[in-house]
PDB file of C-alpha atoms and ligand atoms in Angstrom:
ATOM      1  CA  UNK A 210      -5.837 -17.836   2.884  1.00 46.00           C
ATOM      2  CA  UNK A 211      -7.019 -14.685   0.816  1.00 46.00           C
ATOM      3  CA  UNK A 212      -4.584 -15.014  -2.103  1.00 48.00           C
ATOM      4  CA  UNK A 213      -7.669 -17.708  -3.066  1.00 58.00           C
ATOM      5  CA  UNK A 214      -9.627 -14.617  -3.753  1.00 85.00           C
ATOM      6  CA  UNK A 215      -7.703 -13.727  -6.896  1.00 94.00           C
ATOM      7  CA  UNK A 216      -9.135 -12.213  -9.434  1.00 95.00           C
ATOM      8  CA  UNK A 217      -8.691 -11.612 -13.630  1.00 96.00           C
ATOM      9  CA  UNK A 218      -8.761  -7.702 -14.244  1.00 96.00           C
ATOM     10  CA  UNK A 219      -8.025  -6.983 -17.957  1.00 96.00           C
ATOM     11  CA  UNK A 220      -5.950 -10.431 -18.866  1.00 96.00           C
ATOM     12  CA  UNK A 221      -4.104  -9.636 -15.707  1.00 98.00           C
ATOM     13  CA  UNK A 222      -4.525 -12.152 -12.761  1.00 97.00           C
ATOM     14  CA  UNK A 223      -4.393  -9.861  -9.615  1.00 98.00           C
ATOM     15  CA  UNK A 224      -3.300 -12.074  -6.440  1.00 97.00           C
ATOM     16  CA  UNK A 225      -3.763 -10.380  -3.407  1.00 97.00           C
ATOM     17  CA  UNK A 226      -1.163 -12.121  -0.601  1.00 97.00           C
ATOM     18  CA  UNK A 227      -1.910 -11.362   2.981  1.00 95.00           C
ATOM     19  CA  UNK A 228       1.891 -10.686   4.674  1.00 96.00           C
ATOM     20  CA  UNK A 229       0.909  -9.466   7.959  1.00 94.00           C
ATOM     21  CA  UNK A 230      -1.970  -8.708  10.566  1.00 92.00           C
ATOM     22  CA  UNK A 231      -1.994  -7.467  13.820  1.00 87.00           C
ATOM     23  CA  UNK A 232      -1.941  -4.758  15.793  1.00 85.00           C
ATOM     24  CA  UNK A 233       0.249  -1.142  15.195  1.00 81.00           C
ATOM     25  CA  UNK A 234       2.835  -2.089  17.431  1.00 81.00           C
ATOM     26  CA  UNK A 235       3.911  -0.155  20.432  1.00 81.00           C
ATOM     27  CA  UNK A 236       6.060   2.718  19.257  1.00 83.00           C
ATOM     28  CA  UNK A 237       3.396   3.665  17.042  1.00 84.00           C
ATOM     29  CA  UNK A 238       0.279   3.237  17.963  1.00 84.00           C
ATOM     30  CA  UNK A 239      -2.120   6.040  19.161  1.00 84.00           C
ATOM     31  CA  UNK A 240      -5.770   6.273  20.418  1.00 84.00           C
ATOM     32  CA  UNK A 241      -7.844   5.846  18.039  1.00 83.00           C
ATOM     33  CA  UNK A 242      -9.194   9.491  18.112  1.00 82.00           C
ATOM     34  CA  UNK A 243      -5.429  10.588  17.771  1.00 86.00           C
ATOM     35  CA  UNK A 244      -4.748   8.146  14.775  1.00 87.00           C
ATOM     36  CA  UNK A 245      -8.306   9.097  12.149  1.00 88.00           C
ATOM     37  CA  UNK A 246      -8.283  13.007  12.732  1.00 89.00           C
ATOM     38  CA  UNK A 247     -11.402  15.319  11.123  1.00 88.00           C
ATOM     39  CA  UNK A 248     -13.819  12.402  11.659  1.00 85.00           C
ATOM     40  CA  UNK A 249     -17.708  13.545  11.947  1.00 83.00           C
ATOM     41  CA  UNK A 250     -20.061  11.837  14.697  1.00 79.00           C
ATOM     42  CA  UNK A 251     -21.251   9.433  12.028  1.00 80.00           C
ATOM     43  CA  UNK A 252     -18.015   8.643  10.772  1.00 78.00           C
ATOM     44  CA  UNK A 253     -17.414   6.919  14.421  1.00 72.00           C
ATOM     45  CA  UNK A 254     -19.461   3.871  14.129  1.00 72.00           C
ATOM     46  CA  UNK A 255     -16.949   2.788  11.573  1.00 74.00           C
ATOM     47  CA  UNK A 256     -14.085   3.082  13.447  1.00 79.00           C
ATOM     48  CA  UNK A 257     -12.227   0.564  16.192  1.00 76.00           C
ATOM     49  CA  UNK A 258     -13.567   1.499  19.554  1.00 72.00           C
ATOM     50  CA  UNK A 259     -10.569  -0.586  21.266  1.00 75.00           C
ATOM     51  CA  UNK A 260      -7.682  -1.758  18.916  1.00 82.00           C
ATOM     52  CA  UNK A 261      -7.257  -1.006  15.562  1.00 86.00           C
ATOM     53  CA  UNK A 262      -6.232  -4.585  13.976  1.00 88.00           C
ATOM     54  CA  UNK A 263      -4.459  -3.655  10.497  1.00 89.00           C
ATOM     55  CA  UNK A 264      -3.627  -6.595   7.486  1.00 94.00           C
ATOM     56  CA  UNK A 265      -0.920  -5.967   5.082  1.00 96.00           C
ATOM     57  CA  UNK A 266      -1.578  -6.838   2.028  1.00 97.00           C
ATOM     58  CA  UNK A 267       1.114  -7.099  -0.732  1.00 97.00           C
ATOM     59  CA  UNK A 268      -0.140  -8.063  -4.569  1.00 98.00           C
ATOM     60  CA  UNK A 269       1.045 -10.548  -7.175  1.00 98.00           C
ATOM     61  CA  UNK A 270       0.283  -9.338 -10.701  1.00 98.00           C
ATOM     62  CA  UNK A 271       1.057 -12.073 -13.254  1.00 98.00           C
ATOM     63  CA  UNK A 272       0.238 -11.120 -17.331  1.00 97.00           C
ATOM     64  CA  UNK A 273       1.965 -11.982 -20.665  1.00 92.00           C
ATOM     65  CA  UNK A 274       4.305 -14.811 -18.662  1.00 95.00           C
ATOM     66  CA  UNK A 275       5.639 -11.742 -16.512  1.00 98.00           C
ATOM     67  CA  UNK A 276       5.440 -11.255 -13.061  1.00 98.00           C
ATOM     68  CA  UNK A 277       4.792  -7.792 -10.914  1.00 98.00           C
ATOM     69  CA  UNK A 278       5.047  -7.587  -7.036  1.00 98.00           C
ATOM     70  CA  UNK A 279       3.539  -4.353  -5.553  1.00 98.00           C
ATOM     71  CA  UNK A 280       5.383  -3.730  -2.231  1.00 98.00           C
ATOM     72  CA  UNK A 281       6.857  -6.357  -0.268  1.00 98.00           C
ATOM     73  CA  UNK A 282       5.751  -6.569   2.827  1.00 97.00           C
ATOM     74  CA  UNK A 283       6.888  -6.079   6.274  1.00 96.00           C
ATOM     75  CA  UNK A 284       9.763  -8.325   6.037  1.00 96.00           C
ATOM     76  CA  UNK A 285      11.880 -10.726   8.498  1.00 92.00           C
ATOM     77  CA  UNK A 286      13.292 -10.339  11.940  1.00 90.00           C
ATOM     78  CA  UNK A 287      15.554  -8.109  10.780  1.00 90.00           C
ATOM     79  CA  UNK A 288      13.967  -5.953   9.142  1.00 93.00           C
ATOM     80  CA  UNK A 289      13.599  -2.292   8.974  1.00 92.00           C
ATOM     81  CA  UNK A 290       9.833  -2.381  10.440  1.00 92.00           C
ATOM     82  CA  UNK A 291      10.817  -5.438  13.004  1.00 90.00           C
ATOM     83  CA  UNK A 292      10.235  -2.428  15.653  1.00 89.00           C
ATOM     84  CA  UNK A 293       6.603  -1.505  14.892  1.00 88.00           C
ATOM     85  CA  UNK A 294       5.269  -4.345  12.718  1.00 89.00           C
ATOM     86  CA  UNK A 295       3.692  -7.876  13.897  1.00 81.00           C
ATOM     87  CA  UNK A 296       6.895  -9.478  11.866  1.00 79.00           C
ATOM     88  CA  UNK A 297       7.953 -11.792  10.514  1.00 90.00           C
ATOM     89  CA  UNK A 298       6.071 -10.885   7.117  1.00 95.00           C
ATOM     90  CA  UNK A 299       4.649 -14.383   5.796  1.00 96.00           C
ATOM     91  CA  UNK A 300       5.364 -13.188   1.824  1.00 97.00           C
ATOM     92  CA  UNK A 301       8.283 -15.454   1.299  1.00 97.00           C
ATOM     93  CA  UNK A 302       5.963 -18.712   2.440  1.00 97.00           C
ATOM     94  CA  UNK A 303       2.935 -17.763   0.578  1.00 97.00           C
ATOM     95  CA  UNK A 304       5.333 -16.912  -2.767  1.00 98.00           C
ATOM     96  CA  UNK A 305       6.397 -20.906  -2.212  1.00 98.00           C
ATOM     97  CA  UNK A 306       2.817 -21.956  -2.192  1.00 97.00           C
ATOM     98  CA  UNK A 307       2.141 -20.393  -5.515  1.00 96.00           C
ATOM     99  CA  UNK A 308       4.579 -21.539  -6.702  1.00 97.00           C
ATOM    100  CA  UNK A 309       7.193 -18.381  -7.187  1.00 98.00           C
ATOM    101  CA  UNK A 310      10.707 -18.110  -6.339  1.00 98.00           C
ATOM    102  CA  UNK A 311      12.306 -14.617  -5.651  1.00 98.00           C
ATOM    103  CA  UNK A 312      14.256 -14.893  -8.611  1.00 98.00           C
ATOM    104  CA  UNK A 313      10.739 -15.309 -10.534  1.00 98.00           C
ATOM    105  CA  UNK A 314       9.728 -11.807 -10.037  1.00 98.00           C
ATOM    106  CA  UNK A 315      10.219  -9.199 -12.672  1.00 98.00           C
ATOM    107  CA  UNK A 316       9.464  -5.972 -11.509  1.00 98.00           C
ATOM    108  CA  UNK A 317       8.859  -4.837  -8.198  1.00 98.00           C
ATOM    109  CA  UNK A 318       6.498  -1.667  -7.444  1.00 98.00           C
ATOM    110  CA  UNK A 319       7.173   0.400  -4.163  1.00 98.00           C
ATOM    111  CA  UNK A 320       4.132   2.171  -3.190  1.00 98.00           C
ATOM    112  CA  UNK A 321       6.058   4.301  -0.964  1.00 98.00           C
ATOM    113  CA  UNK A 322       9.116   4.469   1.085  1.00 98.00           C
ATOM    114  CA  UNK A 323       7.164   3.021   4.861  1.00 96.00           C
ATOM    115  CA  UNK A 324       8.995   0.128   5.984  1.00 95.00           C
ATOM    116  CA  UNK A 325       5.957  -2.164   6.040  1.00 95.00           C
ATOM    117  CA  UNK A 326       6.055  -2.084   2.157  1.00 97.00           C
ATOM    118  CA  UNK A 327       9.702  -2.283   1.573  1.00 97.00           C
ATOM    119  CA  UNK A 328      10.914  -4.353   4.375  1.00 97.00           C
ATOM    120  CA  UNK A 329      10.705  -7.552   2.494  1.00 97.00           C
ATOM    121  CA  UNK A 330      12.957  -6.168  -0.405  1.00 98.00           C
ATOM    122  CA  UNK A 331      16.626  -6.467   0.702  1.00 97.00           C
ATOM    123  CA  UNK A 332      17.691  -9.612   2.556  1.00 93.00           C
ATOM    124  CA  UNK A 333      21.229 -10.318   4.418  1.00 90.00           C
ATOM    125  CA  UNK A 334      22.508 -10.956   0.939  1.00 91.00           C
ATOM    126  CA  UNK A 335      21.232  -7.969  -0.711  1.00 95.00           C
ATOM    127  CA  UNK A 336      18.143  -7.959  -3.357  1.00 97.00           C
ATOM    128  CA  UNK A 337      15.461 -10.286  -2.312  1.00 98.00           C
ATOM    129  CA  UNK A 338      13.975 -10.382  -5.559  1.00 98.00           C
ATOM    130  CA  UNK A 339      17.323 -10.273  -7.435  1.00 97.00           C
ATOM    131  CA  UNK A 340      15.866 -10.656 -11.123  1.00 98.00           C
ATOM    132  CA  UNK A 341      13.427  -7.768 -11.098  1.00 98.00           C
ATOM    133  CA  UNK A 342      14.002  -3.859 -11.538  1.00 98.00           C
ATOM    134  CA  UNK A 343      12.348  -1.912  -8.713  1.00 98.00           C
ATOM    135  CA  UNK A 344       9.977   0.780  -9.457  1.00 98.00           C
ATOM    136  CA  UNK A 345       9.884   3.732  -7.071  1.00 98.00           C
ATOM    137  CA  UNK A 346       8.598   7.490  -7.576  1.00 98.00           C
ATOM    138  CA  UNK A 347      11.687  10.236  -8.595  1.00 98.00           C
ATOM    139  CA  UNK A 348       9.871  11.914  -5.395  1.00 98.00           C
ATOM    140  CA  UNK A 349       9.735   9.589  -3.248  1.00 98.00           C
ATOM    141  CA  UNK A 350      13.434   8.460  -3.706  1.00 98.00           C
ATOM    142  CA  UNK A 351      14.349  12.139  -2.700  1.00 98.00           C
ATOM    143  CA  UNK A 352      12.583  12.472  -0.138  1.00 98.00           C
ATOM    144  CA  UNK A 353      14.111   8.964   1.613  1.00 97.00           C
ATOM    145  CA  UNK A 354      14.720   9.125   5.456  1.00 96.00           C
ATOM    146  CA  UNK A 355      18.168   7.649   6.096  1.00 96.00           C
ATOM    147  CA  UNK A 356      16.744   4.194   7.287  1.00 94.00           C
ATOM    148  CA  UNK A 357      15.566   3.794   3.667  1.00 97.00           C
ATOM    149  CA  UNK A 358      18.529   4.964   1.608  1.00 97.00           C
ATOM    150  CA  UNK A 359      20.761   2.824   4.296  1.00 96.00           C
ATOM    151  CA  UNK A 360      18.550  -0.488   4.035  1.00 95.00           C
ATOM    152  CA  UNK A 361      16.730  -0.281   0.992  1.00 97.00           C
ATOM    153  CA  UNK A 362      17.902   2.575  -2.105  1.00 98.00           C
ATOM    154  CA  UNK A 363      21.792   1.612  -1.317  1.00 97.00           C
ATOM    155  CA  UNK A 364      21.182  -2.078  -1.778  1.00 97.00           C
ATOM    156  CA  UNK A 365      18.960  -1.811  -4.692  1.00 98.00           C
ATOM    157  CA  UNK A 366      21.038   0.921  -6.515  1.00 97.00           C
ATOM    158  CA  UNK A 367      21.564  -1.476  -9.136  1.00 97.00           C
ATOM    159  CA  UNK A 368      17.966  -2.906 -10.276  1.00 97.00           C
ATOM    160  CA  UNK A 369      15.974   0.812  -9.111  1.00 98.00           C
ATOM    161  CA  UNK A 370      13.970   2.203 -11.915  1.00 98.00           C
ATOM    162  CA  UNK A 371      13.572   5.811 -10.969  1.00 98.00           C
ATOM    163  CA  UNK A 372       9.504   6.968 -12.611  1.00 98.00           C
ATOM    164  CA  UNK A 373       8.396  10.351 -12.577  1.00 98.00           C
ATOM    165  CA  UNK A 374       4.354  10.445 -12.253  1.00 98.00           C
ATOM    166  CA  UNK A 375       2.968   7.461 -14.553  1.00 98.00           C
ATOM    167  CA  UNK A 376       4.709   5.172 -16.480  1.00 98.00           C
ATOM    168  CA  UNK A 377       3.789   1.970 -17.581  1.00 98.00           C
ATOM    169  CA  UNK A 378       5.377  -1.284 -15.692  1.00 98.00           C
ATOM    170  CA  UNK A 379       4.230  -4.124 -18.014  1.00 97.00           C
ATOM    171  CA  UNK A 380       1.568  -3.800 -20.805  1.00 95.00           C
ATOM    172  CA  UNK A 381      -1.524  -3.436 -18.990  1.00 95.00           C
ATOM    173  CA  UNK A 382      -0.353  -2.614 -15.271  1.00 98.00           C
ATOM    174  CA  UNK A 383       0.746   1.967 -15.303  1.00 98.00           C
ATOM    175  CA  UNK A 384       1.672   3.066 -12.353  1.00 98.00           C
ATOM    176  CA  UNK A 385       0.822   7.154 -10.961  1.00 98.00           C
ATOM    177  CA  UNK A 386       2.149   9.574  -8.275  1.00 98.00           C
ATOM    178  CA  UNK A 387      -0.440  10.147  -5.786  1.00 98.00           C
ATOM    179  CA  UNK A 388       1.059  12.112  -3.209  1.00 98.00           C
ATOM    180  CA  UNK A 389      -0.057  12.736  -0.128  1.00 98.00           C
ATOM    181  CA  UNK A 390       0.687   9.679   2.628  1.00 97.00           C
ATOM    182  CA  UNK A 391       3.895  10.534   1.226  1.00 98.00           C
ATOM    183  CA  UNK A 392       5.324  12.922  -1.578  1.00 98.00           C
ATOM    184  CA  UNK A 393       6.332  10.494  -3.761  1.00 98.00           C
ATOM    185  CA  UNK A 394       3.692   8.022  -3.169  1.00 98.00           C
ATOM    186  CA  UNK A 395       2.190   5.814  -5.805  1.00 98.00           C
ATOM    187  CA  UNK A 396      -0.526   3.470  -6.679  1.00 98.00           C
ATOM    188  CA  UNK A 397      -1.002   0.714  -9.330  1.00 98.00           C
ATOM    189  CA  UNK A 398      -4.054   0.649 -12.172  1.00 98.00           C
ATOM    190  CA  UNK A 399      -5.029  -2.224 -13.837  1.00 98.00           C
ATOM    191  CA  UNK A 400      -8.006  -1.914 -15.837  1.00 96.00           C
ATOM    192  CA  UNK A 401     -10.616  -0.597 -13.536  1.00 95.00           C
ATOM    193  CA  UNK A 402      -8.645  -1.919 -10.653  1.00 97.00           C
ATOM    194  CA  UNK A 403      -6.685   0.287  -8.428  1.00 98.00           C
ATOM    195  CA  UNK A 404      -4.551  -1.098  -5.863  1.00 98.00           C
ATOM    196  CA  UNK A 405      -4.260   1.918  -3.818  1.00 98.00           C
ATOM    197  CA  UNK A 406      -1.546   1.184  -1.401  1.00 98.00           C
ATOM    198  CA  UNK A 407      -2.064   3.917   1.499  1.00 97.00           C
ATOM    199  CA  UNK A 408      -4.640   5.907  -0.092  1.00 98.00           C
ATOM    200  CA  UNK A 409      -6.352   5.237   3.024  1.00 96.00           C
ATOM    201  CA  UNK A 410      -6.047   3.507   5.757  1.00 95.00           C
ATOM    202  CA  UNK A 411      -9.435   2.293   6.971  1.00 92.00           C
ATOM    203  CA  UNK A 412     -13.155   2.066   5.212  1.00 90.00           C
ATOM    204  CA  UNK A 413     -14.408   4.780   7.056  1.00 90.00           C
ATOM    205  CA  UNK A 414     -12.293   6.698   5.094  1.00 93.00           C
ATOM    206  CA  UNK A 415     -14.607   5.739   1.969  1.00 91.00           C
ATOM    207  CA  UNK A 416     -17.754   6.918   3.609  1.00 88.00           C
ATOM    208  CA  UNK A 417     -15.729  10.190   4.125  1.00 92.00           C
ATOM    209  CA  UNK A 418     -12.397  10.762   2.261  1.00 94.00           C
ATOM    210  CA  UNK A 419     -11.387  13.676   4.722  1.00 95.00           C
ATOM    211  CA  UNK A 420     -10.587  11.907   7.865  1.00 94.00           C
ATOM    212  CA  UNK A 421      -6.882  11.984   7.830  1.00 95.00           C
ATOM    213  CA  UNK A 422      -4.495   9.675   9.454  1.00 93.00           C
ATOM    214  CA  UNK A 423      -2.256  10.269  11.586  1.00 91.00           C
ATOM    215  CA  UNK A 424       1.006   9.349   9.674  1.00 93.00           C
ATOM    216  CA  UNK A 425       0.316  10.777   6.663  1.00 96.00           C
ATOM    217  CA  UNK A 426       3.169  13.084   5.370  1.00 96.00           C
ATOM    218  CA  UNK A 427       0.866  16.058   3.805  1.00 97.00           C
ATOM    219  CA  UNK A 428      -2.727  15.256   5.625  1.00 96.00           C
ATOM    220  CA  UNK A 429      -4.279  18.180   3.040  1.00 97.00           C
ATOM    221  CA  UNK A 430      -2.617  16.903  -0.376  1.00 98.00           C
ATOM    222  CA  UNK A 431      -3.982  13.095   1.272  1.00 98.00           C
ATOM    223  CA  UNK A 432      -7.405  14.196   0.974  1.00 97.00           C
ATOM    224  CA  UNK A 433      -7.149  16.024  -1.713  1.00 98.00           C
ATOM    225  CA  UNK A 434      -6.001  12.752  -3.771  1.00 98.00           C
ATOM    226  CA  UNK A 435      -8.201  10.429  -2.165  1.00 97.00           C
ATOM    227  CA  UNK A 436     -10.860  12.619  -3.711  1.00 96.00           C
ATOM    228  CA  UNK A 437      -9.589  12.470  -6.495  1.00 97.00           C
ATOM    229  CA  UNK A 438      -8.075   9.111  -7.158  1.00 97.00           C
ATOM    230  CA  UNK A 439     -11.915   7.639  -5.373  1.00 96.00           C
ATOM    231  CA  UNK A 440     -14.092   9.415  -8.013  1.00 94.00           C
ATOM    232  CA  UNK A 441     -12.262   8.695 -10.893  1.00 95.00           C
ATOM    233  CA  UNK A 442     -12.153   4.925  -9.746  1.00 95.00           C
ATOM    234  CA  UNK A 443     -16.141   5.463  -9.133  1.00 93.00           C
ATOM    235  CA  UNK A 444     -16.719   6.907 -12.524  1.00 91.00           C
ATOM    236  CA  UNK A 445     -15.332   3.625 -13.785  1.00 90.00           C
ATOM    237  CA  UNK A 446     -17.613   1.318 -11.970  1.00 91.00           C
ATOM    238  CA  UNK A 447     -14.319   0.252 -10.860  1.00 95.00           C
ATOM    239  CA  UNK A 448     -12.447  -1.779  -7.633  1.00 97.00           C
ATOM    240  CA  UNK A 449      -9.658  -0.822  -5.251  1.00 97.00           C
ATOM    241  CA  UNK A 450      -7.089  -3.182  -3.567  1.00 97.00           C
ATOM    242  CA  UNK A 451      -5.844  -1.386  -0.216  1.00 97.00           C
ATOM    243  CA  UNK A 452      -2.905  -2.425   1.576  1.00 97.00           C
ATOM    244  CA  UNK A 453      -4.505  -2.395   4.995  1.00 95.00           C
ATOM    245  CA  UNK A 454      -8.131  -2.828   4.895  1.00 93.00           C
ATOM    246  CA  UNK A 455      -9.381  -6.789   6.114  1.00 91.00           C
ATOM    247  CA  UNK A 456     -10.696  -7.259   2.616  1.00 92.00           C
ATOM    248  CA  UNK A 457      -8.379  -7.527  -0.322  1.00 93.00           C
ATOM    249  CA  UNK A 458     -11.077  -5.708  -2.485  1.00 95.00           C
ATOM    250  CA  UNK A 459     -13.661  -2.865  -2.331  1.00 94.00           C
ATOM    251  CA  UNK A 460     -16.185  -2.278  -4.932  1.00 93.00           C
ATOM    252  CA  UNK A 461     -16.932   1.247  -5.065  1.00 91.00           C
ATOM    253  CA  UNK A 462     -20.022   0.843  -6.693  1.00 83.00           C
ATOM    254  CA  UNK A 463     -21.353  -0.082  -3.829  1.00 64.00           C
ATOM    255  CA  UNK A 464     -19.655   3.495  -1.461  1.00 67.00           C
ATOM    256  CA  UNK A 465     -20.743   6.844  -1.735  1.00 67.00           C
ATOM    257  CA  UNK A 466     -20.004   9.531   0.236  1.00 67.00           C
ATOM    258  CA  UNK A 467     -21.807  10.163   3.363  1.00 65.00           C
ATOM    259  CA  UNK A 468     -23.678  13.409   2.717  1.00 61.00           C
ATOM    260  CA  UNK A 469     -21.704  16.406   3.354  1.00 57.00           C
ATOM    261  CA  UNK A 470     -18.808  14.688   4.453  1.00 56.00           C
ATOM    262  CA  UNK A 471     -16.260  16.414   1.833  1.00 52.00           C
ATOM    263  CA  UNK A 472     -16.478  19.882   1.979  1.00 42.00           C
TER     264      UNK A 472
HETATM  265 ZN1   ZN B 208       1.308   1.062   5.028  1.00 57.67          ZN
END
């Protein structure tokens, strides 16, 4: 079970909790070729030749007796993504392990409005985590489809903290806008850890941070912060904690950019 692989990043312990893996489901999924676009000859002996097999990866931050939860998985049965995602999200059962009831939870961070990060955040009685104040970008919020203001902004009207670009969620853990995937998206620094949410998608987009994918709002302004976001996490010597690669954690001081890739 990878939350085992937790780590301590600047007093913070940084639990990575594996919700989901499996397959894109039906509705969504395209040929590979279709789904990583501007991808170099090179670039295709990273990629799936057959099925691309995605985890979902949600995190537990836990500092100064508080508790953070950044995105919430794909959810139950009923949730929004039960018509794409390999649901029901496991989040709820590995929480119990730890040791964490909902009501635990302080803050919860939305990476972005995609239903396999918010699905887990509203349950038949409304706020599944019904302690904590929900963090989502002023962007994102306005740019909600009407499955997400239905199931997820109407329900949580109550506990949603509105940000606007970076703002700090407990003292250690900031949040910033890093648009792209989608206009109000957002990732999570602590210390020289970045949990990067959709940032990217797969490791080949490490080796070259202009492959785009496929469901990205604004593919240009994605590769454009990739670029950015990966060297400054670089400079640092520093770590990133994707939401759907197999490993909970990438060093980048072991990546570079393959020669050339980024123009
Ligand atoms: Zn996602």
């Amino acid at each position: 079970m990878d939350h085992c692989e937790a780590r301590v990043v600047a007093g913070v312990d940084v639990i990575p909790i594996c919700d989901a893996v499996g397959p894109m489901g039906e509705p969504l999924r395209r040929p590979v070729e279709e789904t990583f676009r501007n991808a170099r000859p090179d670039d295709w002996t990273g990629l799936p030749t057959t099925e691309w097999i995605l985890h979902f990866h949600v995190h537990l931050l836990r500092a100064h007796g508080r508790l953070v939860l950044v995105d919430t998985g794909v959810g139950g049965h009923d949730s929004p993504a039960a018509w794409w995602a390999p649901v029901p999200g496991a989040l709820p059962a590995r929480l119990a392990e730890l040791g964490v009831a909902p009501g635990d939870i302080d803050v919860v961070v939305l990476t972005h409005l995609h239903s396999d990060h918010y699905g887990g955040a509203v349950g038949e009685h409304g706020p599944a985590f019904p302690n904590a104040r929900h963090l989502v970008q002023r962007a994102e919020a306005d740019a909600a489809d009407d499955r997400a203001r239905d199931t997820l902004l109407r329900p949580l009207a109550a506990v949603l903290q509105i940000v606007d670009g970076s703002a700090e969620v407990i003292p250690g853990v900031r949040v910033h806008l890093a648009p792209g995937h989608t206009p109000g998206h957002q990732i999570v620094e602590v210390g020289d850890l970045t949990i990067t949410a959709d940032l990217l998608h797969h490791p080949v987009q490490l080796a070259n941070p202009a492959v785009t994918y496929c469901y990205d709002d604004d593919p240009e302004q994605a590769v454009r912060t990739r670029i950015e976001v990966l060297e400054r996490v670089r400079a640092r010597g520093g770590v990133i904690a994707p939401a759907h690669f197999a490993e909970p954690f990438v060093d980048l001081a072991g990546w570079a950019p393959r020669s050339g890739a980024v123009a």
